[in-house]
C-alpha positions in Angstrom: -0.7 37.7 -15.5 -2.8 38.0 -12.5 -1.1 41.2 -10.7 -3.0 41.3 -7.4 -2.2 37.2 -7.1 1.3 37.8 -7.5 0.8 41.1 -5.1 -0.5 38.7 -2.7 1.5 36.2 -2.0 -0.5 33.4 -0.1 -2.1 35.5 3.0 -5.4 32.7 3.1 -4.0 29.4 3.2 -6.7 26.7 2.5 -6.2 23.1 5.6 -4.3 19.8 4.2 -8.0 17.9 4.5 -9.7 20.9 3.3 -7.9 21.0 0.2 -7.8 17.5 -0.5 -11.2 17.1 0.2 -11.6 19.6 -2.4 -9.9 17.8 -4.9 -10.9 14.7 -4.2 -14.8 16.1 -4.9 -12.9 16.4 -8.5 -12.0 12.8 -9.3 -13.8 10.3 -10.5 -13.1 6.5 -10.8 -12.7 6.4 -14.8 -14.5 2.9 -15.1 -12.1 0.9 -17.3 -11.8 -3.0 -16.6 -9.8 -5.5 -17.6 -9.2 -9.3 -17.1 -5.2 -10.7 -16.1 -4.0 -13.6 -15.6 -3.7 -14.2 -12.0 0.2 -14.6 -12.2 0.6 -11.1 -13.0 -2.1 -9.4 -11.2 0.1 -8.3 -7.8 -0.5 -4.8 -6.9 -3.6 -4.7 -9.4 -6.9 -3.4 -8.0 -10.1 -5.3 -7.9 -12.9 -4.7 -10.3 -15.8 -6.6 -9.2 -17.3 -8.8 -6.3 -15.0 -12.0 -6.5 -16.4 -15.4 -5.0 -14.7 -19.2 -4.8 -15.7 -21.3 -7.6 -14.3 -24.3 -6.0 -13.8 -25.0 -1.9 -10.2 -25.1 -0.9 -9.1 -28.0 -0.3 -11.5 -29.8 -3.0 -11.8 -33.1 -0.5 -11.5 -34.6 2.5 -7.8 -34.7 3.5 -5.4 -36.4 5.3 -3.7 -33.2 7.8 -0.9 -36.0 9.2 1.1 -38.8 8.2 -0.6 -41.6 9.9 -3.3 -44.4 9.1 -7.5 -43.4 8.3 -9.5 -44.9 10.3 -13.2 -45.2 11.3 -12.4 -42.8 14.9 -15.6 -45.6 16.0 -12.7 -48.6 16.0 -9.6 -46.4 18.4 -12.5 -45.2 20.8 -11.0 -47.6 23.4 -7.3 -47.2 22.4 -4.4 -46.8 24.8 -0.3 -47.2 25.2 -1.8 -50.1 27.4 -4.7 -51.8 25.3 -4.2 -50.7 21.4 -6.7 -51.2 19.1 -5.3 -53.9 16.4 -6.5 -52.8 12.9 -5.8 -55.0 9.4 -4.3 -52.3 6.8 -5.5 -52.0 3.7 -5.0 -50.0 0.7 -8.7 -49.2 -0.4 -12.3 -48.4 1.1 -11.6 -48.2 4.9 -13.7 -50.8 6.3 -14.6 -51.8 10.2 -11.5 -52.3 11.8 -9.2 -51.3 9.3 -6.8 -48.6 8.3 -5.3 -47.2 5.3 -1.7 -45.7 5.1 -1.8 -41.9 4.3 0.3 -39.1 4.6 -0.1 -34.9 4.5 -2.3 -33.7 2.1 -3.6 -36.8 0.4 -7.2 -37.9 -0.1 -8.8 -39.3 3.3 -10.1 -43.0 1.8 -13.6 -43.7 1.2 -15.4 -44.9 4.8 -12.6 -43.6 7.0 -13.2 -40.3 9.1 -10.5 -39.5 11.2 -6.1 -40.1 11.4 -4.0 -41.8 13.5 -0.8 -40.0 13.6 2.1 -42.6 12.5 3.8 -41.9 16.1 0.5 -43.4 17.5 1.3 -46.5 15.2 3.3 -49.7 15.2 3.2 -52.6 12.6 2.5 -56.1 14.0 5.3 -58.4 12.9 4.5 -61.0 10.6 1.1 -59.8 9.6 -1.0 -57.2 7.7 -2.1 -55.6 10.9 -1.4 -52.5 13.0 -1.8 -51.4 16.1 -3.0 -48.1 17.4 -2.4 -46.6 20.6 -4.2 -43.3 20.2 -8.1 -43.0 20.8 -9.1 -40.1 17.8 -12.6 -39.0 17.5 -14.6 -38.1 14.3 -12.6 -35.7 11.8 -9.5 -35.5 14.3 -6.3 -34.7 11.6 -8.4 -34.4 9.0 -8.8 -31.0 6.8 -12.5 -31.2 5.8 -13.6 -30.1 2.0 -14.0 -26.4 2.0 -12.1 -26.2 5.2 -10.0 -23.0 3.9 -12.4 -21.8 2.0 -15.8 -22.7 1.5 -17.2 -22.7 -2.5 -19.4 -20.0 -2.8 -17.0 -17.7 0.0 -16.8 -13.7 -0.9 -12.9 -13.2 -1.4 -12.2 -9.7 -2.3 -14.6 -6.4 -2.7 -14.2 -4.2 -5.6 -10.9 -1.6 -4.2 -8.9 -4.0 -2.8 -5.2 -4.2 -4.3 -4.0 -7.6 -4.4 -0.5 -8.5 -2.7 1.0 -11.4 -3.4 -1.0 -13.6 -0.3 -4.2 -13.0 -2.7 -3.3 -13.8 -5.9 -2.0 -17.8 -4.2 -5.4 -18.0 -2.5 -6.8 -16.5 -5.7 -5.1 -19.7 -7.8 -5.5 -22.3 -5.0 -9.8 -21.9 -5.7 -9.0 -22.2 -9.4 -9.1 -18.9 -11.0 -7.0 -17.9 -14.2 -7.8 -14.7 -14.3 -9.0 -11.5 -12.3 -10.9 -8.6 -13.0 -9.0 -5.8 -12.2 -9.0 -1.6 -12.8 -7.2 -0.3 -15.3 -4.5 1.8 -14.2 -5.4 5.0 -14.5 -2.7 7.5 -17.1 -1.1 10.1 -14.9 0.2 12.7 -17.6 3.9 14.2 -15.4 4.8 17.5 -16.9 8.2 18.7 -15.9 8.5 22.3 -16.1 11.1 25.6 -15.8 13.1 26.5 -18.3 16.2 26.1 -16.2 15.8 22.7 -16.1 17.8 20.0 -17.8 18.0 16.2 -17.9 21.8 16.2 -17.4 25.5 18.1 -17.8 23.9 21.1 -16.5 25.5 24.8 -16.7 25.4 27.2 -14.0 22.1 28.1 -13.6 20.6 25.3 -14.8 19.2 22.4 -12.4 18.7 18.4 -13.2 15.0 17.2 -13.5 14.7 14.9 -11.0 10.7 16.0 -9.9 9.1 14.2 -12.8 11.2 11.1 -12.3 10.4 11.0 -8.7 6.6 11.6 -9.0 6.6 8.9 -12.2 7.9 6.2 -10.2 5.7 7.0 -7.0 2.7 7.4 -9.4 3.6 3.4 -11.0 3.8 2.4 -7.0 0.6 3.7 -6.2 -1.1 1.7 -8.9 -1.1 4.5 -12.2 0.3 4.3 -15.2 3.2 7.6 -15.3 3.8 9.3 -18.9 6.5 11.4 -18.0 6.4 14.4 -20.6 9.7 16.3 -21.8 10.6 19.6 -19.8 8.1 22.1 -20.9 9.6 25.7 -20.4 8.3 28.7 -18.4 6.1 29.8 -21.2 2.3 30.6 -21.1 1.5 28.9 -24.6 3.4 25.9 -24.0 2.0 25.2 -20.6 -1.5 25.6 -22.3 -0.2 23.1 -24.9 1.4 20.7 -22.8 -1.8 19.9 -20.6 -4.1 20.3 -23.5 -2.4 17.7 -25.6 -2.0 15.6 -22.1 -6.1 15.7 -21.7 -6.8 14.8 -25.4 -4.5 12.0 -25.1 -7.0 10.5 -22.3 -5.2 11.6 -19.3 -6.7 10.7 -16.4 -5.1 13.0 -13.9 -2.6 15.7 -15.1 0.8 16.3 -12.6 2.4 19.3 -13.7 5.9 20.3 -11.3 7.3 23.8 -10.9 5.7 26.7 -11.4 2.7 26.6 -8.9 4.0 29.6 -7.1 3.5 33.4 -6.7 6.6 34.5 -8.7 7.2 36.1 -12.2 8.0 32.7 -13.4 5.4 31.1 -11.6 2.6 30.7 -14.8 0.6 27.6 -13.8 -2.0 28.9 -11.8 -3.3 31.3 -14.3 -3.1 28.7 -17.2 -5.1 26.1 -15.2 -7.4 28.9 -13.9 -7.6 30.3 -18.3 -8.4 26.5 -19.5 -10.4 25.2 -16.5 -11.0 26.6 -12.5 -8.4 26.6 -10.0 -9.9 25.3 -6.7 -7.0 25.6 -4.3 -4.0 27.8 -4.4 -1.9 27.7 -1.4 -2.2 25.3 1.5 -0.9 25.3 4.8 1.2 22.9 4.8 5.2 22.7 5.2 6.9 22.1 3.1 5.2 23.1 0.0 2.0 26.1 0.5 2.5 26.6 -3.0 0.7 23.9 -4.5 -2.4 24.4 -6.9 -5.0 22.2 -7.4 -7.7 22.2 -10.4 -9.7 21.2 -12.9 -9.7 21.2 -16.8 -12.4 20.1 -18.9 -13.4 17.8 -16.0 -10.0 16.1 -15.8 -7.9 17.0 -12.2 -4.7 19.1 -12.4 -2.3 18.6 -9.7 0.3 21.5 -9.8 3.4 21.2 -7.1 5.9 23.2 -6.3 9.2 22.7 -7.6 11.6 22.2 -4.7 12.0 19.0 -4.6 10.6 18.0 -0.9 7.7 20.2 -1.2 7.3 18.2 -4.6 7.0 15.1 -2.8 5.8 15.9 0.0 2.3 17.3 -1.6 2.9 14.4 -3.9 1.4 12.1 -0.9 -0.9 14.3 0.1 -2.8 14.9 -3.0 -1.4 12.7 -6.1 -1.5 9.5 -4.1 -5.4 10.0 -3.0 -6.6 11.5 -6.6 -4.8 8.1 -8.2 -6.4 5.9 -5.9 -10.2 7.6 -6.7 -9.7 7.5 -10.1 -8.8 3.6 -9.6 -11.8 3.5 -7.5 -9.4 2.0 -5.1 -9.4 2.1 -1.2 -6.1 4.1 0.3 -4.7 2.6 3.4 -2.6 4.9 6.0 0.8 4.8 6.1 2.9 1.6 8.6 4.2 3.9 11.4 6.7 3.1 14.0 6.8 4.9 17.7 9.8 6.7 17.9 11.4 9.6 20.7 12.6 12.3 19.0 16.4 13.3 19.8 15.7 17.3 18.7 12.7 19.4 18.8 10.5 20.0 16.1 9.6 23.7 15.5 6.5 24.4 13.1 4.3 27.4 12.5 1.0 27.3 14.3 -2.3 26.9 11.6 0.3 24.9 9.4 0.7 21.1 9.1 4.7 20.0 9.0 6.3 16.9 8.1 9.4 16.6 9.5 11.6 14.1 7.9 13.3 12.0 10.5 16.0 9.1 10.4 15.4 6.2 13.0 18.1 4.5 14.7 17.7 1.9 17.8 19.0 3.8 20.9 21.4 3.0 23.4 18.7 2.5 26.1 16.3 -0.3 24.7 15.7 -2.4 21.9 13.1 -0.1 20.3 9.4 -1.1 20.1 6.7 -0.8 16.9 3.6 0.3 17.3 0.5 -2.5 17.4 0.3 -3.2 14.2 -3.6 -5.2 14.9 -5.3 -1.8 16.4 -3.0 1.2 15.4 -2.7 2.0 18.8 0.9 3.3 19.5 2.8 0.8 22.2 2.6 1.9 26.2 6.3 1.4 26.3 8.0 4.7 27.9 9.4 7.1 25.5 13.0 5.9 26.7 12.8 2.1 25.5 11.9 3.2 22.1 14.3 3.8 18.9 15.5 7.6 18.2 14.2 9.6 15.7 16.5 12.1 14.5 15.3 14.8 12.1 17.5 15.2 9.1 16.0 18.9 8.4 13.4 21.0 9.7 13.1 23.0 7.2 14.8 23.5 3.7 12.3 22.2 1.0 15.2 22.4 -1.7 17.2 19.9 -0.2 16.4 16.4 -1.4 18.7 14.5 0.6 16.6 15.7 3.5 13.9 13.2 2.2 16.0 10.9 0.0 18.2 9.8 3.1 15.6 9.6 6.0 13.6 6.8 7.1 10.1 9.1 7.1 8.7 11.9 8.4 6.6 13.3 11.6 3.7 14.9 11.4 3.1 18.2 13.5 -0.5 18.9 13.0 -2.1 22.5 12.7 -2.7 22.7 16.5 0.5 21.9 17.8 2.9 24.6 17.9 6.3 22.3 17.2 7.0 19.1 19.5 10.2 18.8 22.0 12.8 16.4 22.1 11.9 13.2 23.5 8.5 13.3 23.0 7.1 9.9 21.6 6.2 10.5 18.2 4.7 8.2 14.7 7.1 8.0 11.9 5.1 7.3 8.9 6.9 5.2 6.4 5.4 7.0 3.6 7.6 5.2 0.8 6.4 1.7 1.6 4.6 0.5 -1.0 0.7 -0.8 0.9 
């Protein structure tokens, strides 16, 4: 055990960007490819360059109901002098028109529609008359008008969302090269901890759940480990046989702190290098962040919302590097505060906040197109009420808010009705 560390406490804190910078310096993007079907490839990050192999739409189309004509015959058309046209039902010759509708091929030698309000049938006879002049390709969706064959789609990074992968089939593409998902070994650990029934003194393990399912959302692929106790061999064990088993990144909870019981640090820092211990951030300075045999160790702390909240802060960026995957901020909403947020100067808090529509306006998001936040006044926007300032422990705090607000390292706490961003943190991008 290393005395003067527990001595210590956490006197030197390292910054939130510092540290994850740090971290980040220890990922790598692990490489592995594979090919999906396009049907099942939502959420699924891009491997390579992908192009069009075919223009969408494939032909010349018809964008109305109407008749295709030559736009050369209408040029004099009005409600007063309509240009009569013989229908037909093949090539589009002078002075004729073909019957089409949305979507189908435009005939050979027409170039433009007539939409069918700008159309009446002649009584008695084959012909039509038109009372709309159109000019060349007027309602008509030209081959390669969505997207050209050849066109650069997506750049290796992007995670697909459902949009993509119907543009993806609309060009004619089965399948899509795509990143592995890269195995996040989540090791549970204390031995006061139990999966259910507990006795007094024991605690249900709800950090590995949490951090499994948030690690599956952010594009990984969780192994959620059995509860390893507060023992120095074990510990060693557990991430050894994580590593060997071709982790990827190791998440360990509990245990990252300065107490008695606290054995992670030393374990990481005995089978690899410890490169952060203690950040200043709130909740949650005790987190630990490492390396063994090349392969990132995330250690957080075990109360539940400093689990979590370093969770986002470190787990969610090291997944996305080792995806080789780009990581997009968080949606946000503008929101006045209804109490005052105190935090510790130097320190970086997130304040988890519920957000209601006040009494006084309708509420207002912020621009979704430039991330600017909206110039409405703080007193037409929705109320954000915090559910705890502090209390890391208390999972409700997080589980029953809408997000947090971020009180960076400068600012010493923010006042009631200040505007503020609530970052939706739990949304999946």
């Amino acid at each position: 055990m290393d005395t003067k560390r527990h001595e210590a406490g956490f006197k030197d804190r390292t910054r939130v960007s510092a540290a994850r910078s740090t971290l980040l310096e220890a990922v790598r993007s692990h490489g592995r490819t594979e090919r999906v079907p396009v049907v099942e490839a939502d959420g699924r990050t891009v491997a390579e360059p992908i192009t069009a192999p075919s223009p969408v739409p494939g032909y010349d189309r018809a964008a109305m109901d109407g008749y295709a004509v030559r736009a050369s015959d209408t040029f004099s058309a009005s409600d007063r002098s309509p240009a009569v046209l013989r229908e037909t039902t093949g090539t589009v010759g002078r002075e004729e028109a073909a019957r089409v509708h949305t979507g189908s091929d435009l005939p050979a030698g027409a170039d433009a529609v007539v939409m069918i309000e700008q159309v009446e049938p002649v009584d008695s006879t084959d012909e039509i008359e038109a009372f709309d002049a159109v000019a060349e390709g007027e309602n008509v969706g030209a081959a390669g008008e969505d997207v050209a064959e050849g066109a650069h789609l997506y750049d290796p990074g992007h995670r697909l969302r459902p949009s993509d992968l119907g543009l993806l089939k609309s060009v004619g593409l089965e399948t899509v090269p795509v990143v592995e998902p890269p195995q996040v070994a989540v090791i549970p650990t204390g031995e006061e901890l139990v999966q259910s029934d507990p006795d007094p003194g024991e605690v249900i393990e709800t950090n590995g759940l949490t951090v499994s399912r948030l690690v599956e959302r952010w594009g990984g692929d969780a192994r959620y480990h059995d509860v390893v106790t507060d023992d120095e061999s074990l510990l060693r064990t557990a991430i050894d046989d994580a590593i060997g088993a071709g982790a990827d990144v190791v998440v360990t909870t509990g245990g990252s702190s300065v107490g008695e019981r606290d054995l992670l640090p030393e374990v990481i820092d005995g089978l690899g290098e410890v490169l952060v211990h203690g950040v200043a951030l709130k909740p949650g300075h005790p987190v630990c962040l490492g390396t063994v045999s090349e392969t990132p160790v995330v250690s957080l702390p075990g109360y539940p919302v400093a689990c979590i909240v370093n969770a986002v802060q470190f787990l969610r960026p090291a997944v996305a590097r080792s995806l080789g995957a780009t990581i997009d901020p968080h949606p946000t909403r503008r929101a006045r505060l209804t109490r005052k947020i105190a935090s510790e100067p130097g320190t970086r808090t997130f304040a988890r906040v519920r957000v209601e529509e006040s009494a006084d306006g309708d509420g207002q998001e912020s621009d979704a197109e430039n991330g600017s936040a909206s110039t409405a006044t703080a007193d037409s926007l929705p109320d954000a009420t915090p559910t705890r300032a502090s209390g890391s422990g208390v999972l409700s705090s997080v589980a029953l808010a809408d997000g947090w607000v971020v009180v960076p390292e400068d600012r010493e706490g923010i006042d009631a009705g200040t505007a503020v961003d609530v970052e939706y943190w739990e949304v999946t991008e």
